[in-house]
XYZ file of C-alpha atoms in Angstrom:
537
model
C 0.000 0.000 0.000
C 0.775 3.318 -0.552
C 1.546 5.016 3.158
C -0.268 8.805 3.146
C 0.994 11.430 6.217
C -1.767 13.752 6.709
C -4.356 13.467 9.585
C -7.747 12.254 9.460
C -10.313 13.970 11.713
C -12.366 12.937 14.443
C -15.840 13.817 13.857
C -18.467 14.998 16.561
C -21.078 12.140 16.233
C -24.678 12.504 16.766
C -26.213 10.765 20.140
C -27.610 7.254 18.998
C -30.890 6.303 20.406
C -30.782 3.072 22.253
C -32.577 -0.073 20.654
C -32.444 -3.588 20.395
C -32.727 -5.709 17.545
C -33.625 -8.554 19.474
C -36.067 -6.961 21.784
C -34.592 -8.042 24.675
C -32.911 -5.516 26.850
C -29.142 -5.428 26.809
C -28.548 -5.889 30.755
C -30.885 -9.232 30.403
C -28.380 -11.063 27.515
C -25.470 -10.096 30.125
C -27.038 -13.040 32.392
C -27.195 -15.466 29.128
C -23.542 -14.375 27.695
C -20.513 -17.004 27.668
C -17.484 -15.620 30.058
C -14.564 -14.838 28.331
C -10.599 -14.404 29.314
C -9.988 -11.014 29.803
C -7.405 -8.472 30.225
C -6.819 -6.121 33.360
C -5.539 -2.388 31.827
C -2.567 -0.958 33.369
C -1.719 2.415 31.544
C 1.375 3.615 32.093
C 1.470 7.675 32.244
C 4.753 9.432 31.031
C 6.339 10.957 34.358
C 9.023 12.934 33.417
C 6.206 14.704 30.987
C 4.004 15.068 34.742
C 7.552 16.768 35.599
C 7.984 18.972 32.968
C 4.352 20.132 32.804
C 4.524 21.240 37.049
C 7.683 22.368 36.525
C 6.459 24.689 33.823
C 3.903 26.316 35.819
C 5.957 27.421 38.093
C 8.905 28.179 36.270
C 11.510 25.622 36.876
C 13.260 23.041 34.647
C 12.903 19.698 34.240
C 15.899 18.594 33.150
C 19.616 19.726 33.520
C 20.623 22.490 30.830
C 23.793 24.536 29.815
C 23.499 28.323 30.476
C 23.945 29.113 26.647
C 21.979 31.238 24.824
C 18.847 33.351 26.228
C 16.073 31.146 27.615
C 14.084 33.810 28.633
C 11.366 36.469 27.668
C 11.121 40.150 28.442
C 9.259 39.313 32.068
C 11.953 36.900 32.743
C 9.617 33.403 31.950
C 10.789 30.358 30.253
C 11.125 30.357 26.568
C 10.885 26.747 25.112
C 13.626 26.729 22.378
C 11.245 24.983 19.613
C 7.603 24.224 19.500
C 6.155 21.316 17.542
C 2.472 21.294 16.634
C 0.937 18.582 15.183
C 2.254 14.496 15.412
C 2.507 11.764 12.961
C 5.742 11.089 10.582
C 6.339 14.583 10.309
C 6.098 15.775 13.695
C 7.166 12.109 15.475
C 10.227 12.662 13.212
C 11.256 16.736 13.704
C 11.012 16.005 17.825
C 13.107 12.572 17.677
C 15.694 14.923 15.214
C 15.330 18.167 17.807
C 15.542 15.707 20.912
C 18.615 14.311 20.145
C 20.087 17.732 19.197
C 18.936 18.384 23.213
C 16.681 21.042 22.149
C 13.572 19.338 24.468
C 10.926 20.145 21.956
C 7.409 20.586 23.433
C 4.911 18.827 21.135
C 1.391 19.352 20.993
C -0.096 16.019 19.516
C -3.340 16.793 18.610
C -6.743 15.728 20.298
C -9.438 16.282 17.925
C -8.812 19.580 16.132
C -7.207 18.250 12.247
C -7.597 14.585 13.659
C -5.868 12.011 16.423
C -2.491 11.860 17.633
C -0.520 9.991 15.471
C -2.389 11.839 12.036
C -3.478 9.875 9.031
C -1.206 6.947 9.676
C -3.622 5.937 13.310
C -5.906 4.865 10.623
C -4.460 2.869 8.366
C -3.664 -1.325 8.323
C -1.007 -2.462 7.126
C 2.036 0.010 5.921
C 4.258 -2.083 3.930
C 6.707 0.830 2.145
C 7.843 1.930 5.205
C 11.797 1.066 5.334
C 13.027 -1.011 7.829
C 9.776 -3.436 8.204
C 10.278 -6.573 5.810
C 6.900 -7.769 7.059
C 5.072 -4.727 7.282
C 3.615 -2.936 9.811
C 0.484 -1.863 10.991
C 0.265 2.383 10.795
C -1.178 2.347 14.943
C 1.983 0.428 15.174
C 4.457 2.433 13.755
C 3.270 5.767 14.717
C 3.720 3.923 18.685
C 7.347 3.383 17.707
C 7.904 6.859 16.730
C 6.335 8.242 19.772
C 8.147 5.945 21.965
C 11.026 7.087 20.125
C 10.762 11.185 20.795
C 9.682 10.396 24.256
C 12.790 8.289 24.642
C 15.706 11.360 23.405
C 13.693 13.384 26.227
C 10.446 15.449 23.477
C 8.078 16.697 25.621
C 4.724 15.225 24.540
C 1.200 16.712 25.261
C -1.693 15.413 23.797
C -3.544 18.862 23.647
C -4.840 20.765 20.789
C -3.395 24.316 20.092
C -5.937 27.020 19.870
C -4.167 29.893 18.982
C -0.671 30.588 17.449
C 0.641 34.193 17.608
C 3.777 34.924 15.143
C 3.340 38.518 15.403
C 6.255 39.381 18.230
C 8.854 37.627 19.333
C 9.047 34.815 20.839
C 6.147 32.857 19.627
C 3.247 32.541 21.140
C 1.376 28.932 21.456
C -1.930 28.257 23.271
C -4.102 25.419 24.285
C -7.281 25.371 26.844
C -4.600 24.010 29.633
C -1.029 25.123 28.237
C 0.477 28.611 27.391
C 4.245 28.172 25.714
C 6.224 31.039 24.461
C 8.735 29.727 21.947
C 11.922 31.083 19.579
C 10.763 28.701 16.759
C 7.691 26.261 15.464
C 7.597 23.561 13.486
C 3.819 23.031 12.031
C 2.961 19.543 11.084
C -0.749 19.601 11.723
C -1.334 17.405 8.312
C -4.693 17.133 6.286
C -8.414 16.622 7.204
C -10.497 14.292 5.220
C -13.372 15.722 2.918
C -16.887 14.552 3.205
C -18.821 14.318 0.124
C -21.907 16.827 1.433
C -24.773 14.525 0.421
C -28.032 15.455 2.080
C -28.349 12.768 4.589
C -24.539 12.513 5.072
C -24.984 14.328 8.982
C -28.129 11.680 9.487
C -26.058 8.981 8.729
C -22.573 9.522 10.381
C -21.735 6.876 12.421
C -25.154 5.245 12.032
C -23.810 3.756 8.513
C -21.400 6.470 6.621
C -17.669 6.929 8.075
C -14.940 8.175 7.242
C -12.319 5.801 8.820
C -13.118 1.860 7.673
C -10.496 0.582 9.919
C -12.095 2.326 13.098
C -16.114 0.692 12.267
C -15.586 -1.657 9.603
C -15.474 -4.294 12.788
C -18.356 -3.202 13.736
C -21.724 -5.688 14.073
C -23.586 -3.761 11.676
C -21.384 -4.032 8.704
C -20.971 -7.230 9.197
C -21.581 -9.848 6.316
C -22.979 -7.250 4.409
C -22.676 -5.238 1.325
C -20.921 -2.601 1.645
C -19.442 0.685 -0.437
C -16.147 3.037 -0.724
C -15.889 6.491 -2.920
C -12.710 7.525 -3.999
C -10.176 6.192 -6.378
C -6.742 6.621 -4.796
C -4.745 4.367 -2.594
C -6.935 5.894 0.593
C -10.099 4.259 -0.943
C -8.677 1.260 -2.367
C -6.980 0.232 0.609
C -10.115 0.826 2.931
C -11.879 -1.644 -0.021
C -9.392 -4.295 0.650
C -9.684 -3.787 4.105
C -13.704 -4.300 4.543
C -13.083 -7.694 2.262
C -12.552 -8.779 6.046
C -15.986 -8.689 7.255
C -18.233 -7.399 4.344
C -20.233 -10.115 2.052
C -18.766 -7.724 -0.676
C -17.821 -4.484 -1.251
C -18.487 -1.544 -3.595
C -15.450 0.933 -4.771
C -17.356 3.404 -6.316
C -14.995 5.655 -9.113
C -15.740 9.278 -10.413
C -13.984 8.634 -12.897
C -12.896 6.226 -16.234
C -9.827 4.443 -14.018
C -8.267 4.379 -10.547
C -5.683 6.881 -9.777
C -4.304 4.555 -7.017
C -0.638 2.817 -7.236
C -0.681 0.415 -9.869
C 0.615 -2.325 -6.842
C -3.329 -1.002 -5.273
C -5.037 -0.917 -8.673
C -3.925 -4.852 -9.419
C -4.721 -6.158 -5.539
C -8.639 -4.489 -5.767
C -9.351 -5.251 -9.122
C -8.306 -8.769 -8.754
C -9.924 -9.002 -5.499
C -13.178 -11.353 -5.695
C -15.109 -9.707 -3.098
C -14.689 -6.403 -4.421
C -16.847 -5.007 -7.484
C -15.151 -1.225 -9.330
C -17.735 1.086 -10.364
C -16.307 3.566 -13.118
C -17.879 6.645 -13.813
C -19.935 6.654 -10.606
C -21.263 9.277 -7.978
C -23.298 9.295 -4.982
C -26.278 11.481 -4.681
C -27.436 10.544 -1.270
C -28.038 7.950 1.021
C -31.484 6.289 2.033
C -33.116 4.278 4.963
C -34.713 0.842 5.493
C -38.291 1.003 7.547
C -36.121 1.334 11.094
C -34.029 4.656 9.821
C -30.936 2.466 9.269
C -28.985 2.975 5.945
C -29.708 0.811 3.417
C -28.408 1.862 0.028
C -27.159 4.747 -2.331
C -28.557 6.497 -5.213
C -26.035 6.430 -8.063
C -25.596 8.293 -10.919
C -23.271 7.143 -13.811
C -21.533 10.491 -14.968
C -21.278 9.767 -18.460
C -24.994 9.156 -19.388
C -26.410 10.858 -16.313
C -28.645 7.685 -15.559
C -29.134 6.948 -11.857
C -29.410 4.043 -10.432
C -29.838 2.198 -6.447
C -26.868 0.367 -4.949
C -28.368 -1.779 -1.859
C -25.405 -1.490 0.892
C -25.388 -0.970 4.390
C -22.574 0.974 4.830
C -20.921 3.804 3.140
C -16.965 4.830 3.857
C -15.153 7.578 2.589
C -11.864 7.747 0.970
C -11.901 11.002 -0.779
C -8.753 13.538 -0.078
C -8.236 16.016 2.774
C -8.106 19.480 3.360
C -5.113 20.970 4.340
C -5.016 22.088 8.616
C -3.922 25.285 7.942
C -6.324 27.308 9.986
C -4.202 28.050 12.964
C -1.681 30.274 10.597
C -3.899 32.252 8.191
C -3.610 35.405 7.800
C -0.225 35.035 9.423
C 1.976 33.058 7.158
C 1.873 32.857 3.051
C -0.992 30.119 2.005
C -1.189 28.976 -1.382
C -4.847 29.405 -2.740
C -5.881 25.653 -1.384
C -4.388 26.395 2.138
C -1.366 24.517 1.672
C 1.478 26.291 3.304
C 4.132 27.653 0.845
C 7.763 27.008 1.694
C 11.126 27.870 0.344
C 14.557 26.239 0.707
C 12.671 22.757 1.463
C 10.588 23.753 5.007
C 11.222 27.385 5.870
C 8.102 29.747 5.621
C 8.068 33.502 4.881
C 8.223 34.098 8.928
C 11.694 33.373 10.056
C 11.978 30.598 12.788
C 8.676 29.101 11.470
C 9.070 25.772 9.247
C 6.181 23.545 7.795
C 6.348 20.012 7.472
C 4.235 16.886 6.143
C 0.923 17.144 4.011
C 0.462 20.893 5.420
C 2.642 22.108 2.459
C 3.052 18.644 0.355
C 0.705 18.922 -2.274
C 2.495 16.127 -4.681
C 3.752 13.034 -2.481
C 1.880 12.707 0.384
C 3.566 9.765 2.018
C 4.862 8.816 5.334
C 7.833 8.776 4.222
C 7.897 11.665 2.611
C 6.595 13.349 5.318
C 9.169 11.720 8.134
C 12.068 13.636 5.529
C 10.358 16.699 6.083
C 10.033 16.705 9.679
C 13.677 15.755 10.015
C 14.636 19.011 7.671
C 12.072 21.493 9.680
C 13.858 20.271 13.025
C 17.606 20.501 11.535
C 16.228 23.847 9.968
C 14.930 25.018 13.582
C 18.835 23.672 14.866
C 20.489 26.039 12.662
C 18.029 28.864 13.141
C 18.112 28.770 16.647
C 22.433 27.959 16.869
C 22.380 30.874 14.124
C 20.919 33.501 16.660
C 22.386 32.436 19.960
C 18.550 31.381 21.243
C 19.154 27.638 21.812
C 19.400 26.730 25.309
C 20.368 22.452 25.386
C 19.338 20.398 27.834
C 20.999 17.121 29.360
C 18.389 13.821 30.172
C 19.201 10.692 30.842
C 17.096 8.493 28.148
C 15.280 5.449 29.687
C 16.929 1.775 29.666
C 13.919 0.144 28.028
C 11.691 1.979 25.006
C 9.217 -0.525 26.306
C 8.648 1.276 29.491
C 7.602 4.048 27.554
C 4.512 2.972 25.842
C 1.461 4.558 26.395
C -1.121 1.795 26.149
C 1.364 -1.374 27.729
C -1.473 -4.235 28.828
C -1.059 -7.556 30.782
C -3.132 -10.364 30.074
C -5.104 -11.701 33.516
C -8.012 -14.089 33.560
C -10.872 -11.953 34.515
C -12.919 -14.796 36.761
C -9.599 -14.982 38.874
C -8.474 -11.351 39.324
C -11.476 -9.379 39.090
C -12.014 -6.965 41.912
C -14.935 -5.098 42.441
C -12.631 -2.639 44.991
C -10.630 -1.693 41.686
C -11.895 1.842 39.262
C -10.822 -0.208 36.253
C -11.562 -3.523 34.340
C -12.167 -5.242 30.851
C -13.977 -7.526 29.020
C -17.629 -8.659 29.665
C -17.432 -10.368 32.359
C -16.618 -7.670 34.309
C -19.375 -5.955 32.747
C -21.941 -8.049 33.581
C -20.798 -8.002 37.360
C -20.411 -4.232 38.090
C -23.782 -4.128 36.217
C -25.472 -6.169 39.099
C -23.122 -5.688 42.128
C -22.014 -2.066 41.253
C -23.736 1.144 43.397
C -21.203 3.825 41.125
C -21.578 4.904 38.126
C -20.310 2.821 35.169
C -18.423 3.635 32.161
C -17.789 1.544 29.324
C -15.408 2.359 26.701
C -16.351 0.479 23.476
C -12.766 0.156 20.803
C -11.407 -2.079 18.934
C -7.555 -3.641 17.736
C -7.278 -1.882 14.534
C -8.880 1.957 15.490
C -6.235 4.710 15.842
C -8.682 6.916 17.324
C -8.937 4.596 20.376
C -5.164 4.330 20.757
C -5.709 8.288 21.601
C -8.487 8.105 22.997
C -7.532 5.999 26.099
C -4.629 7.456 27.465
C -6.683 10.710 27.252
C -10.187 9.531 28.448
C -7.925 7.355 31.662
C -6.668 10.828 32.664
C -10.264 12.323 32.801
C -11.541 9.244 34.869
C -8.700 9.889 36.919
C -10.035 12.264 38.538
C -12.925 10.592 40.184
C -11.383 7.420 42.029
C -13.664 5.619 44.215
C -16.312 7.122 42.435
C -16.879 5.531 39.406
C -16.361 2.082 37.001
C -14.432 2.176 34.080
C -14.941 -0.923 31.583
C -13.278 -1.464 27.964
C -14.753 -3.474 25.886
C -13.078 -4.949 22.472
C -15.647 -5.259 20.185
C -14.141 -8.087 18.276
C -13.549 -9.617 21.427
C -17.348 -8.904 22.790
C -19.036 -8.740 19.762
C -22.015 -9.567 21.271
C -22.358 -7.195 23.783
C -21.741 -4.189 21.612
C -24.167 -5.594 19.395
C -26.560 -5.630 22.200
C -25.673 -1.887 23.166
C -25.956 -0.341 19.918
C -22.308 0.467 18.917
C -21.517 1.046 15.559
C -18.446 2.292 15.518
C -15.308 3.156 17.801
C -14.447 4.499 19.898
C -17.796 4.755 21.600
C -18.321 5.941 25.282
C -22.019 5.136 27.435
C -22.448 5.625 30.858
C -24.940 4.209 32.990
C -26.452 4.618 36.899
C -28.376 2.219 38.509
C -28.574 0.133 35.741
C -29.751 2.619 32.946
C -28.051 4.301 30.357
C -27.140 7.653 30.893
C -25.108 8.596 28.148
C -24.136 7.040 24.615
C -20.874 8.951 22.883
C -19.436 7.756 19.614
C -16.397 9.403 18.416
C -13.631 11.333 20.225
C -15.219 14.510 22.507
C -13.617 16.986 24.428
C -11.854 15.931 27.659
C -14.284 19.229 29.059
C -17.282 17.463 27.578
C -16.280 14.082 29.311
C -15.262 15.447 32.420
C -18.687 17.540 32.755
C -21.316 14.498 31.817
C -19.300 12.269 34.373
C -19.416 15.186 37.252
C -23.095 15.507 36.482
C -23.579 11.558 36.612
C -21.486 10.914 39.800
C -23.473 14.463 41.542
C -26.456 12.712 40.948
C -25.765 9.249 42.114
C -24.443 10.891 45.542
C -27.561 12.971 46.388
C -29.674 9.671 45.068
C -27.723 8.001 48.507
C -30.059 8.234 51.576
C -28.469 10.183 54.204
């Protein structure tokens, strides 16, 4: 496959009414269910980025520097030598490269705003032109091994978004809802956003049957053995084509055009694929519903004779190009007229100390690869830049013994019937479901994901911190839906990540998607308020 750079975004989903198919309420079939092995979560939190981030707020430093060059501003605060907004190959790459030249970049991941941490890569399978992985590797995967990697040579990683950028004076201004940084340089890597199509029923139907992201629902119970369909042409569409072949009866690539503009490698694999059928000269005008609301096929149009037509498919994914993230800088660095950024010399922008990297200014290769080279140029550019105009201050820290002790999302298998503890905030599996459901007087939360969705990989560390906050006071429950297929079958969950919360045994709350860690943290205050005062005196 061919290995794109940019980010994919996280949409803001639509509550889903609660039904069953089955008309038997979902708490009943937990009684019936089969218990399964399960795993007890044990996320492992960055400390030395816990340091840094106290440390910041009231003004000391985290690790050892040298007293070169002018670390502070005009009032005397901390002035980060170089910024990095935005993750994935680009930005992974630029902090490992600015790390190592004991810079300690500060690097604002991303959230939601322009997609998850980890950018267009988090949702793709398998990335097999990627040097240095005979055997492929899965894009989740590999953007791990580049975080774990920055994190390692001592980057600074926050998984925030960046609301406002201000290149005006000197140094830089960057600012999140929880983090203020002034900085002598940026590197922006924010990436690409995919494009929707704009159909009329497309906001009716997200998440209830169109998505953008195969690899995050295609799991899902609903698409299941069926018929399903993909618009777009290029290697983003093809490969989310071969990808469904996993659980769809078949699949659907539907082409504007007379021929595929994917990689010829792509074109061969789909068109040779049995379970996958190439419409040419093919548009969607909208979606439609069965009798229960659910999707259940397009209306076509073939472009050449203008005919239309019905396509009977239960799902509809989209694989249709981005949009460049260039919002945060307009107005205050040169845009061409799409809103990619224009460079000179390879990275630099027309504001000194400010370099671009990835899909924000790569209008012609758009790979990982591609993208990982650019980030590496933007953080040797920053070097220079920053060297140049006696501003970089270095800093000393020891890197960890084990890269292993530095993943996010590190999980040890445990047999659930054995180990599970009602005492503890935080289980998995159904089993554990089904007894907090009956035995549990706090509020329970049940995080719905599944192996191959990027947006869950961010989603957990991110979602732990927020529950965090409210030990002894609530459950927290993953669920795999490939794993517990049934039971988010029985729930309603069509695609992941999905969040539901329930007290005394109803549901509360049903959240697909990735939300704000505000909107999280406010829904569980008001659910745990309310369970309290529900307590007799």
């Amino acid at each position: 496959m061919s290995a794109g750079a940019g980010s994919l975004p996280v949409h803001r989903h639509p509550h889903v009414g609660w039904h069953s198919d089955r008309g038997v309420p979902w708490q009943q079939r937990f009684t019936v269910l089969p218990s399964l092995r399960t795993h007890a979560i044990r996320q492992q939190q960055s400390v030395r980025n816990r340091h840094c981030r106290a440390a910041r707020s009231t003004k000391l430093n985290c690790c050892s520097e040298s007293q070169n060059g002018n670390g502070n501003g005009s009032n005397g605060t901390s002035v980060e030598n170089l910024v990095i907004i935005g993750s994935g190959p680009a930005g992974y790459t630029a902090a490992i490269y600015a790390a190592r030249a004991n810079l300690k970049p500060v690097v604002f991941e991303g959230y939601q705003v322009g997609g998850v941490r980890g950018g267009q890569l988090m949702t793709t399978t398998e990335v097999e032109n990627f040097p240095g992985f005979p055997e492929g590797i899965t894009g989740p995967d590999l953007m791990d091994k580049m975080r774990a990697q920055a994190e390692r040579w001592g980057s600074e990683l926050l998984t925030e978004d960046v609301e406002h950028v201000d290149l005006s004076s000197r140094p830089f201004t960057v600012r999140t809802s929880d983090t203020e940084v002034k900085t002598h340089s940026i590197i922006i890597a924010t990436g690409a956003t995919a494009k929707k199509l704009g159909i009329p029923s497309e906001e009716k139907f997200w998440s209830q049957g169109i998505s953008a992201c195969a690899i995050c629902d295609g799991a899902s119970y609903s698409f299941r053995n069926k018929e399903l369909a993909v618009v777009g042409g290029g290697d983003t569409a093809v490969e989310e084509a071969i990808y469904l072949t996993k659980y769809a009866s078949k699949v659907h690539l539907l082409a504007r055009g007379e021929k595929l503009r994917a990689s010829r490698a792509m074109q061969d694999r789909v068109l040779q694929h049995e379970k996958v059928t190439v419409h040419f000269n093919t548009i969607v005008d909208d979606a439609y519903p069965d009798g229960k609301g659910a999707l259940a096929g397009l209306h076509t149009k073939d472009t050449k004779s203008g005919e239309g037509s019905k396509l009977l498919v239960k799902g509809l994914f989209y694989g249709i190009g981005h949009q460049p993230n260039s919002q945060l800088v307009a107005g205050q660095i040169d845009l061409d007229d799409h809103g990619y950024v224009k460079v000179r010399d390879g990275v630099q922008t027309n504001v000194e100390g400010v370099y671009a990297a990835g899909d924000l200014f790569d209008v012609e290769w758009r790979q990982a690869i591609t993208a990982a080279g650019s980030g590496c140029m933007a953080a040797l550019s920053a070097e220079r830049y920053l060297t140049t105009h006696n501003l970089a201050r270095e800093y000393h820290s020891k890197e960890l013994d084990q890269a292993k002790d530095l993943q996010p999302e590190e999980k040890e298998k445990a047999a659930a019937e054995d180990q599970f503890d009602i005492t503890q905030g935080r289980h998995k599996g159904q089993f554990a479901l089904r007894k907090l459901y009956h035995e549990s007087d706090r509020v329970i939360i049940v995080l719905y994901t599944s192996p191959t969705c990027g947006p869950c990989r961010t989603l957990k560390p991110i979602f732990s911190k927020v529950v965090d906050e409210y030990e002894n006071k609530v459950h927290l429950v993953e669920i795999d839906i490939e794993e517990d297929s049934q039971i988010a079958e029985a729930a309603g969950v069509q695609s992941t990540p999905t969040v539901q919360m329930f007290k005394a045994k109803e549901r509360i709350h049903h959240l697909p998607g990735v939300k704000m860690k505000s909107e999280y943290r406010n829904l569980i205050s008001k659910a745990v308020e309310e369970e309290k005062a529900s307590i007799p005196a």
